[in-house]
mmCIF file of C-alpha atoms (C1' of nucleotides) in Angstrom:
data_model
loop_
_atom_site.group_PDB
_atom_site.id
_atom_site.type_symbol
_atom_site.label_atom_id
_atom_site.label_comp_id
_atom_site.label_asym_id
_atom_site.label_seq_id
_atom_site.Cartn_x
_atom_site.Cartn_y
_atom_site.Cartn_z
ATOM 1 C CA MET A 285 1.792 5.598 -3.550
ATOM 2 C CA PRO A 286 -0.269 2.978 -1.991
ATOM 3 C CA GLU A 287 -2.444 2.750 1.043
ATOM 4 C CA LEU A 288 -6.202 2.610 0.991
ATOM 5 C CA PRO A 289 -6.804 6.374 0.665
ATOM 6 C CA GLU A 290 -4.395 6.830 -2.211
ATOM 7 C CA VAL A 291 -5.780 3.797 -4.018
ATOM 8 C CA GLU A 292 -9.335 5.023 -3.506
ATOM 9 C CA VAL A 293 -8.498 8.495 -4.800
ATOM 10 C CA LEU A 294 -6.791 6.950 -7.806
ATOM 11 C CA ARG A 295 -9.852 4.780 -8.419
ATOM 12 C CA ARG A 296 -12.087 7.833 -8.469
ATOM 13 C CA HIS A 297 -9.843 9.663 -10.883
ATOM 14 C CA LEU A 298 -9.355 6.695 -13.175
ATOM 15 C CA GLU A 299 -12.808 5.194 -13.344
ATOM 16 C CA GLY A 300 -14.424 7.803 -15.563
ATOM 17 C CA ALA A 301 -11.349 8.067 -17.732
ATOM 18 C CA ILE A 302 -11.231 4.405 -18.727
ATOM 19 C CA ARG A 303 -14.899 3.410 -18.707
ATOM 20 C CA ASP A 304 -16.076 2.035 -22.046
ATOM 21 C CA LYS A 305 -12.577 2.253 -23.515
ATOM 22 C CA VAL A 306 -11.447 -0.703 -25.592
ATOM 23 C CA VAL A 307 -7.940 -2.081 -25.204
ATOM 24 C CA ARG A 308 -6.598 -1.972 -28.722
ATOM 25 C CA LYS A 309 -3.151 -3.202 -27.981
ATOM 26 C CA VAL A 310 -1.216 -4.530 -24.991
ATOM 27 C CA GLU A 311 2.478 -3.982 -24.442
ATOM 28 C CA VAL A 312 4.241 -5.671 -21.555
ATOM 29 C CA ARG A 313 7.696 -4.360 -20.759
ATOM 30 C CA ARG A 314 8.131 -6.184 -17.468
ATOM 31 C CA ALA A 315 6.875 -9.739 -17.276
ATOM 32 C CA ARG A 316 7.376 -9.646 -13.511
ATOM 33 C CA SER A 317 4.582 -7.081 -13.141
ATOM 34 C CA LEU A 318 2.011 -9.645 -14.343
ATOM 35 C CA ARG A 319 2.990 -12.428 -11.981
ATOM 36 C CA PRO A 320 1.797 -15.153 -11.854
ATOM 37 C CA THR A 321 0.106 -14.589 -15.232
ATOM 38 C CA SER A 322 2.316 -15.163 -18.273
ATOM 39 C CA VAL A 323 2.871 -12.437 -20.846
ATOM 40 C CA GLY A 324 1.266 -14.511 -23.596
ATOM 41 C CA THR A 325 -1.891 -15.243 -21.644
ATOM 42 C CA PHE A 326 -2.202 -11.651 -20.478
ATOM 43 C CA VAL A 327 -1.820 -10.145 -23.936
ATOM 44 C CA ARG A 328 -4.155 -12.648 -25.606
ATOM 45 C CA THR A 329 -6.816 -12.247 -22.934
ATOM 46 C CA VAL A 330 -6.811 -8.498 -22.396
ATOM 47 C CA ALA A 331 -6.364 -7.311 -25.991
ATOM 48 C CA GLY A 332 -9.722 -6.402 -27.509
ATOM 49 C CA SER A 333 -11.606 -6.239 -24.216
ATOM 50 C CA LYS A 334 -13.454 -3.235 -22.831
ATOM 51 C CA PHE A 335 -13.298 -1.492 -19.446
ATOM 52 C CA THR A 336 -16.684 -1.485 -17.734
ATOM 53 C CA GLY A 337 -15.840 -0.408 -14.184
ATOM 54 C CA LEU A 338 -13.250 0.019 -11.480
ATOM 55 C CA SER A 339 -13.589 -0.958 -7.849
ATOM 56 C CA ARG A 340 -11.268 -1.263 -4.878
ATOM 57 C CA ARG A 341 -10.675 -3.773 -2.125
ATOM 58 C CA GLY A 342 -8.094 -2.830 0.491
ATOM 59 C CA LYS A 343 -5.091 -1.605 -1.486
ATOM 60 C CA TYR A 344 -6.115 -3.555 -4.574
ATOM 61 C CA LEU A 345 -7.806 -2.156 -7.646
ATOM 62 C CA LEU A 346 -10.254 -4.407 -9.463
ATOM 63 C CA PHE A 347 -10.641 -3.510 -13.109
ATOM 64 C CA SER A 348 -13.819 -4.875 -14.650
ATOM 65 C CA LEU A 349 -13.272 -5.723 -18.287
ATOM 66 C CA GLN A 350 -15.568 -7.390 -20.750
ATOM 67 C CA VAL A 351 -14.387 -9.687 -23.511
ATOM 68 C CA THR A 352 -15.918 -8.191 -26.641
ATOM 69 C CA ALA A 353 -16.691 -11.398 -28.538
ATOM 70 C CA THR A 354 -18.226 -13.378 -25.671
ATOM 71 C CA LYS A 355 -19.360 -10.495 -23.410
ATOM 72 C CA LYS A 356 -17.847 -12.427 -20.538
ATOM 73 C CA PRO A 357 -16.567 -10.477 -17.527
ATOM 74 C CA LEU A 358 -12.822 -10.332 -17.168
ATOM 75 C CA PRO A 359 -11.508 -9.108 -13.828
ATOM 76 C CA LEU A 360 -8.020 -7.613 -13.707
ATOM 77 C CA LEU A 361 -6.278 -7.123 -10.392
ATOM 78 C CA GLY A 362 -3.974 -4.169 -9.813
ATOM 79 C CA HIS A 363 -1.678 -3.403 -6.902
ATOM 80 C CA LEU A 364 0.713 -0.466 -6.736
ATOM 81 C CA GLY A 365 3.294 -2.066 -4.469
ATOM 82 C CA MET A 366 5.579 0.631 -3.085
ATOM 83 C CA SER A 367 6.114 2.782 -6.137
ATOM 84 C CA GLY A 368 3.425 1.915 -8.647
ATOM 85 C CA ARG A 369 1.363 4.501 -10.514
ATOM 86 C CA MET A 370 -1.416 4.208 -13.046
ATOM 87 C CA TYR A 371 -2.534 6.996 -15.333
ATOM 88 C CA LEU A 372 -3.433 7.935 -18.863
ATOM 89 C CA LEU A 373 -0.882 9.467 -21.162
ATOM 90 C CA PRO A 374 -1.400 11.054 -24.577
ATOM 91 C CA LYS A 375 -0.475 8.614 -27.321
ATOM 92 C CA ARG A 376 2.840 9.969 -28.454
ATOM 93 C CA ALA A 377 4.152 11.267 -25.135
ATOM 94 C CA PRO A 378 7.491 9.779 -24.152
ATOM 95 C CA LEU A 379 7.168 6.693 -21.972
ATOM 96 C CA PRO A 380 8.537 6.782 -18.447
ATOM 97 C CA LYS A 381 11.665 4.800 -17.708
ATOM 98 C CA HIS A 382 9.870 2.199 -15.634
ATOM 99 C CA ALA A 383 6.726 1.692 -17.700
ATOM 100 C CA ALA A 384 5.758 -1.917 -16.954
ATOM 101 C CA VAL A 385 2.512 -2.315 -18.878
ATOM 102 C CA ILE A 386 0.972 -0.131 -21.565
ATOM 103 C CA LEU A 387 -2.616 -0.506 -22.759
ATOM 104 C CA ASP A 388 -3.496 1.282 -25.958
ATOM 105 C CA LEU A 389 -6.935 2.844 -25.482
ATOM 106 C CA GLY A 390 -7.052 4.870 -28.694
ATOM 107 C CA LYS A 391 -6.403 8.526 -28.034
ATOM 108 C CA HIS A 392 -4.644 7.788 -24.770
ATOM 109 C CA GLN A 393 -2.659 4.963 -23.357
ATOM 110 C CA PHE A 394 -3.069 3.518 -19.935
ATOM 111 C CA ILE A 395 0.303 3.346 -18.205
ATOM 112 C CA PHE A 396 1.235 1.146 -15.309
ATOM 113 C CA GLU A 397 4.544 2.556 -14.160
ATOM 114 C CA ASP A 398 6.434 0.982 -11.298
ATOM 115 C CA THR A 399 9.965 1.967 -10.355
ATOM 116 C CA ARG A 400 10.579 -0.861 -7.954
ATOM 117 C CA TYR A 401 8.340 -3.437 -9.630
ATOM 118 C CA PHE A 402 6.745 -4.621 -6.399
ATOM 119 C CA GLY A 403 3.285 -3.926 -7.778
ATOM 120 C CA ARG A 404 1.290 -5.918 -10.270
ATOM 121 C CA LEU A 405 -1.408 -5.999 -12.889
ATOM 122 C CA THR A 406 -2.630 -9.530 -13.269
ATOM 123 C CA LEU A 407 -5.428 -11.937 -14.143
ATOM 124 C CA ASP A 408 -4.938 -13.645 -10.779
ATOM 125 C CA THR A 409 -7.528 -12.198 -8.424
ATOM 126 C CA SER A 410 -6.955 -14.719 -5.622
ATOM 127 C CA PRO A 411 -5.253 -12.292 -3.191
ATOM 128 C CA ILE A 412 -8.620 -10.596 -2.677
ATOM 129 C CA ALA A 413 -9.979 -13.653 -0.888
ATOM 130 C CA ARG A 414 -7.404 -13.359 1.882
ATOM 131 C CA LEU A 415 -8.262 -9.781 2.796
ATOM 132 C CA GLY A 416 -9.906 -8.820 6.046
ATOM 133 C CA PRO A 417 -12.869 -6.448 6.398
ATOM 134 C CA GLU A 418 -13.108 -3.158 4.555
ATOM 135 C CA PRO A 419 -12.726 -0.398 7.168
ATOM 136 C CA LEU A 420 -14.866 2.222 5.472
ATOM 137 C CA GLU A 421 -17.761 -0.170 4.969
ATOM 138 C CA ASN A 422 -17.978 -1.401 8.548
ATOM 139 C CA ALA A 423 -19.105 1.129 11.115
ATOM 140 C CA ARG A 424 -19.108 -1.548 13.813
ATOM 141 C CA VAL A 425 -16.014 -3.480 14.896
ATOM 142 C CA PRO A 426 -15.890 -6.581 12.666
ATOM 143 C CA THR A 427 -15.439 -9.995 14.266
ATOM 144 C CA ASP A 428 -12.327 -10.669 12.191
ATOM 145 C CA PHE A 429 -10.677 -7.583 13.665
ATOM 146 C CA ASP A 430 -11.756 -8.271 17.206
ATOM 147 C CA GLU A 431 -10.846 -11.951 17.227
ATOM 148 C CA GLY A 432 -7.712 -11.485 15.181
ATOM 149 C CA LEU A 433 -6.374 -9.143 17.828
ATOM 150 C CA SER A 434 -7.375 -11.344 20.736
ATOM 151 C CA ARG A 435 -5.305 -14.308 19.605
ATOM 152 C CA SER A 436 -2.036 -12.537 18.870
ATOM 153 C CA LYS A 437 0.830 -11.592 21.123
ATOM 154 C CA GLN A 438 2.352 -9.449 18.420
ATOM 155 C CA SER A 439 2.308 -5.681 18.797
ATOM 156 C CA ILE A 440 -0.833 -3.892 17.725
ATOM 157 C CA LYS A 441 1.154 -1.944 15.109
ATOM 158 C CA MET A 442 2.304 -5.157 13.438
ATOM 159 C CA LYS A 443 -1.207 -6.550 13.418
ATOM 160 C CA LEU A 444 -2.599 -3.458 11.728
ATOM 161 C CA LEU A 445 -0.285 -4.114 8.798
ATOM 162 C CA ASP A 446 -1.546 -7.694 8.520
ATOM 163 C CA GLN A 447 -4.186 -7.334 5.802
ATOM 164 C CA THR A 448 -6.352 -10.130 7.209
ATOM 165 C CA LEU A 449 -7.587 -8.197 10.265
ATOM 166 C CA VAL A 450 -8.405 -5.035 8.378
ATOM 167 C CA ALA A 451 -7.706 -4.335 4.708
ATOM 168 C CA GLY A 452 -5.954 -1.234 3.431
ATOM 169 C CA LEU A 453 -3.815 0.069 6.274
ATOM 170 C CA GLY A 454 -0.132 0.565 5.545
ATOM 171 C CA ASN A 455 2.849 1.860 7.452
ATOM 172 C CA ILE A 456 1.768 5.491 7.429
ATOM 173 C CA TYR A 457 -1.865 5.156 8.429
ATOM 174 C CA ALA A 458 -1.168 2.427 10.989
ATOM 175 C CA SER A 459 0.943 4.933 12.938
ATOM 176 C CA GLU A 460 -1.608 7.677 12.376
ATOM 177 C CA ALA A 461 -4.536 5.541 13.552
ATOM 178 C CA LEU A 462 -2.727 4.492 16.739
ATOM 179 C CA PHE A 463 -1.890 8.100 17.516
ATOM 180 C CA ARG A 464 -5.483 9.094 17.019
ATOM 181 C CA ALA A 465 -6.656 6.271 19.280
ATOM 182 C CA LYS A 466 -4.015 7.220 21.876
ATOM 183 C CA LEU A 467 -2.671 3.680 21.931
ATOM 184 C CA SER A 468 0.973 2.657 22.159
ATOM 185 C CA PRO A 469 2.197 0.859 19.031
ATOM 186 C CA ARG A 470 3.990 -1.596 21.326
ATOM 187 C CA LEU A 471 0.853 -2.863 23.043
ATOM 188 C CA PRO A 472 0.461 -6.615 22.555
ATOM 189 C CA ALA A 473 -2.654 -7.049 20.413
ATOM 190 C CA SER A 474 -4.310 -9.473 22.813
ATOM 191 C CA GLN A 475 -4.066 -6.961 25.659
ATOM 192 C CA LEU A 476 -6.420 -4.460 24.110
ATOM 193 C CA LYS A 477 -9.638 -4.053 26.024
ATOM 194 C CA PRO A 478 -12.973 -3.909 24.158
ATOM 195 C CA GLU A 479 -13.183 -0.187 24.726
ATOM 196 C CA GLN A 480 -9.720 0.299 23.219
ATOM 197 C CA ILE A 481 -10.554 -1.902 20.242
ATOM 198 C CA ALA A 482 -13.677 0.137 19.586
ATOM 199 C CA ARG A 483 -11.693 3.367 19.829
ATOM 200 C CA LEU A 484 -9.029 2.029 17.478
ATOM 201 C CA TRP A 485 -11.565 0.929 14.893
ATOM 202 C CA LYS A 486 -13.171 4.330 14.973
ATOM 203 C CA SER A 487 -9.777 6.016 14.638
ATOM 204 C CA ILE A 488 -8.844 3.862 11.655
ATOM 205 C CA ARG A 489 -12.035 4.902 9.909
ATOM 206 C CA GLN A 490 -11.553 8.568 10.735
ATOM 207 C CA VAL A 491 -7.931 8.668 9.605
ATOM 208 C CA LEU A 492 -8.724 6.931 6.327
ATOM 209 C CA THR A 493 -11.847 8.959 5.667
ATOM 210 C CA GLU A 494 -10.018 12.222 6.183
ATOM 211 C CA ALA A 495 -7.180 11.110 3.942
ATOM 212 C CA VAL A 496 -9.575 10.179 1.153
ATOM 213 C CA SER A 497 -11.431 13.462 1.320
ATOM 214 C CA CYS A 498 -8.153 15.329 1.539
ATOM 215 C CA GLY A 499 -6.802 13.543 -1.538
ATOM 216 C CA SER A 500 -10.030 14.122 -3.395
ATOM 217 C CA THR A 501 -9.843 17.853 -3.013
ATOM 218 C CA VAL A 502 -6.225 18.128 -4.065
ATOM 219 C CA PRO A 503 -5.538 18.677 -7.764
ATOM 220 C CA LEU A 504 -3.638 15.427 -8.113
ATOM 221 C CA ASN A 505 -1.218 14.856 -10.865
ATOM 222 C CA PHE A 506 -1.607 11.246 -11.827
ATOM 223 C CA SER A 507 -0.386 11.851 -15.330
ATOM 224 C CA GLY A 508 3.178 11.942 -14.112
ATOM 225 C CA THR A 509 3.985 14.777 -16.451
ATOM 226 C CA GLY A 510 4.183 17.619 -13.966
ATOM 227 C CA LYS A 511 6.615 18.415 -11.228
ATOM 228 C CA ARG A 512 4.649 16.868 -8.417
ATOM 229 C CA ASP A 513 4.355 13.155 -8.536
ATOM 230 C CA GLY A 514 0.856 12.474 -7.336
ATOM 231 C CA LEU A 515 2.044 11.015 -4.040
ATOM 232 C CA PHE A 516 -0.326 13.188 -2.198
ATOM 233 C CA TYR A 517 0.758 12.564 1.310
ATOM 234 C CA PHE A 518 4.117 14.031 0.476
ATOM 235 C CA GLY A 519 2.949 16.424 -2.155
ATOM 236 C CA ARG A 520 3.087 20.026 -1.158
ATOM 237 C CA LEU A 521 0.866 22.482 -2.870
ATOM 238 C CA PRO A 522 2.661 25.668 -3.874
ATOM 239 C CA GLU A 523 -0.311 27.606 -2.530
ATOM 240 C CA ALA A 524 -0.291 25.685 0.772
ATOM 241 C CA PRO A 525 3.246 24.580 1.588
ATOM 242 C CA ASP A 526 2.294 23.391 5.065
ATOM 243 C CA PHE A 527 -0.366 21.086 3.787
ATOM 244 C CA TYR A 528 1.641 17.936 4.428
ATOM 245 C CA GLU A 529 2.769 19.024 7.876
ATOM 246 C CA GLU A 530 -0.790 19.414 8.995
ATOM 247 C CA ARG A 531 -2.036 16.195 7.494
ATOM 248 C CA LEU A 532 0.182 13.625 9.161
ATOM 249 C CA GLN A 533 0.401 13.901 12.926
ATOM 250 C CA VAL A 534 3.244 11.480 13.634
ATOM 251 C CA TYR A 535 4.508 9.701 10.519
ATOM 252 C CA ASP A 536 8.046 10.807 9.586
ATOM 253 C CA ARG A 537 8.000 13.406 12.362
ATOM 254 C CA ALA A 538 10.663 11.904 14.646
ATOM 255 C CA GLY A 539 12.324 14.616 16.739
ATOM 256 C CA LYS A 540 9.535 17.096 16.131
ATOM 257 C CA PRO A 541 7.024 18.174 18.760
ATOM 258 C CA CYS A 542 3.697 16.402 19.019
ATOM 259 C CA LEU A 543 1.028 18.653 17.560
ATOM 260 C CA ARG A 544 -1.253 17.785 20.452
ATOM 261 C CA CYS A 545 0.988 17.823 23.565
ATOM 262 C CA GLY A 546 4.425 19.001 22.463
ATOM 263 C CA THR A 547 6.283 15.851 23.487
ATOM 264 C CA THR A 548 8.995 14.824 21.029
ATOM 265 C CA ILE A 549 7.774 12.276 18.488
ATOM 266 C CA GLN A 550 9.814 9.077 18.532
ATOM 267 C CA ARG A 551 10.678 6.559 15.867
ATOM 268 C CA LEU A 552 10.976 2.891 16.676
ATOM 269 C CA VAL A 553 11.537 -0.187 14.552
ATOM 270 C CA GLN A 554 9.009 -3.010 14.555
ATOM 271 C CA GLY A 555 9.310 -5.908 12.150
ATOM 272 C CA ASN A 556 11.956 -4.092 10.150
ATOM 273 C CA ARG A 557 9.737 -1.064 9.599
ATOM 274 C CA SER A 558 9.564 2.372 11.177
ATOM 275 C CA THR A 559 6.812 3.271 13.600
ATOM 276 C CA TYR A 560 6.256 6.844 14.748
ATOM 277 C CA PHE A 561 4.434 7.732 17.932
ATOM 278 C CA CYS A 562 4.071 10.289 20.683
ATOM 279 C CA PRO A 563 5.288 8.937 24.051
ATOM 280 C CA GLY A 564 3.163 11.568 25.764
ATOM 281 C CA CYS A 565 -0.161 10.819 24.087
ATOM 282 C CA GLN A 566 0.311 7.093 23.512
ATOM 283 C CA LYS A 567 1.254 5.721 26.902
ATOM 284 C CA GLN A 568 -1.107 2.794 26.628
ATOM 285 C "C1'" DC B 155 29.541 3.320 1.162
ATOM 286 C "C1'" DA B 156 25.639 3.504 4.540
ATOM 287 C "C1'" DC B 157 20.791 3.634 5.445
ATOM 288 C "C1'" DC B 158 16.088 4.674 4.299
ATOM 289 C "C1'" DA B 159 11.539 4.146 1.591
ATOM 290 C "C1'" DT B 160 3.676 4.188 1.024
ATOM 291 C "C1'" DG B 161 4.178 -3.664 0.375
ATOM 292 C "C1'" DT B 162 3.690 -8.558 -0.034
ATOM 293 C "C1'" DT B 163 5.370 -13.204 -0.124
ATOM 294 C "C1'" DC B 164 8.229 -16.885 0.883
ATOM 295 C "C1'" DC B 165 11.184 -19.489 3.924
ATOM 296 C "C1'" DT B 166 12.579 -20.996 8.357
ATOM 297 C "C1'" DT B 167 11.957 -21.902 13.145
ATOM 298 C "C1'" DG B 168 9.379 -23.030 17.129
ATOM 299 C "C1'" DC C 15 -1.656 -26.501 10.940
ATOM 300 C "C1'" DC C 16 -0.334 -21.911 13.177
ATOM 301 C "C1'" DA C 17 2.433 -17.828 14.875
ATOM 302 C "C1'" DA C 18 6.351 -15.102 14.441
ATOM 303 C "C1'" DG C 19 10.598 -13.254 12.495
ATOM 304 C "C1'" DG C 20 13.418 -12.193 8.819
ATOM 305 C "C1'" DA C 21 15.032 -12.012 4.089
ATOM 306 C "C1'" DA C 22 13.923 -11.194 -0.562
ATOM 307 C "C1'" DC C 23 12.159 -8.629 -4.328
ATOM 308 C "C1'" DA C 24 14.311 -3.708 -7.133
ATOM 309 C "C1'" DT C 25 15.325 1.054 -7.578
ATOM 310 C "C1'" DG C 26 16.313 5.518 -6.093
ATOM 311 C "C1'" DG C 27 17.061 9.350 -2.665
ATOM 312 C "C1'" DT C 28 19.862 11.356 0.935
#
DNA sequence: CACCATGTTCCTTG
DNA sequence: CCAAGGAACATGGT
């Protein structure tokens, strides 16, 4: 469930629940989920430490832990990949099929579940250094974004997925931001004029901000025990079945009318991934 | 069986 | 060294 808004909503839900909890025991069921950290190192290092905070950078979660004996900070990096989920589960509840890492916190256990195992929970925090600017913390267009676009002939859609120009956008919100900015996903990045870049940056921030606030007001089910799965952009509330339809303007809406102009939304493939756009609204 | 899926990284080619 | 394109990773849904 992972783009910036979903990760941020998860962070808000999780932070209070794990703060000050001590990791009594560590169980690793999938060594791959820790890469490149080894199981032995991970278990030895994390066991006995205490959660002191949870922050986010792009789509990454940064767990702040403290080694009890030495009081030294111990950062843990989490990424949900395509199908990762993190939540607390009562101690003796049955474990999900794809539980990758389980941290015993006493009354509850912290579960990192990941069906496809593309995500990770690791001691290696180096990926953070390669990330571009944080969209919600930069009201003005950052230089990295501006210059990154100017020296690429790739399509603007592809560049939005490159985490070094702006951190946190994924396939859904890249399409949504371009629709909002009224820019064609096929535009070569270097062809964007300053005015268009400014409009795009603003749209990115608006789309992400709305998604975060939307996710924050929804009674999410991160525990994985209910019927809905916590993937809030697809989750439909029983009391508001059209919720999802109204939230995403173009993503996964191929063949349906544009909510702004009525033109049929089209799907196209860029870099092996689907892009959705309105040919009427996004001519340039 | 086919194709699709919210992501990143590695390998090749130019 | 860089940019760009594509496959790989792994599982499940339709």
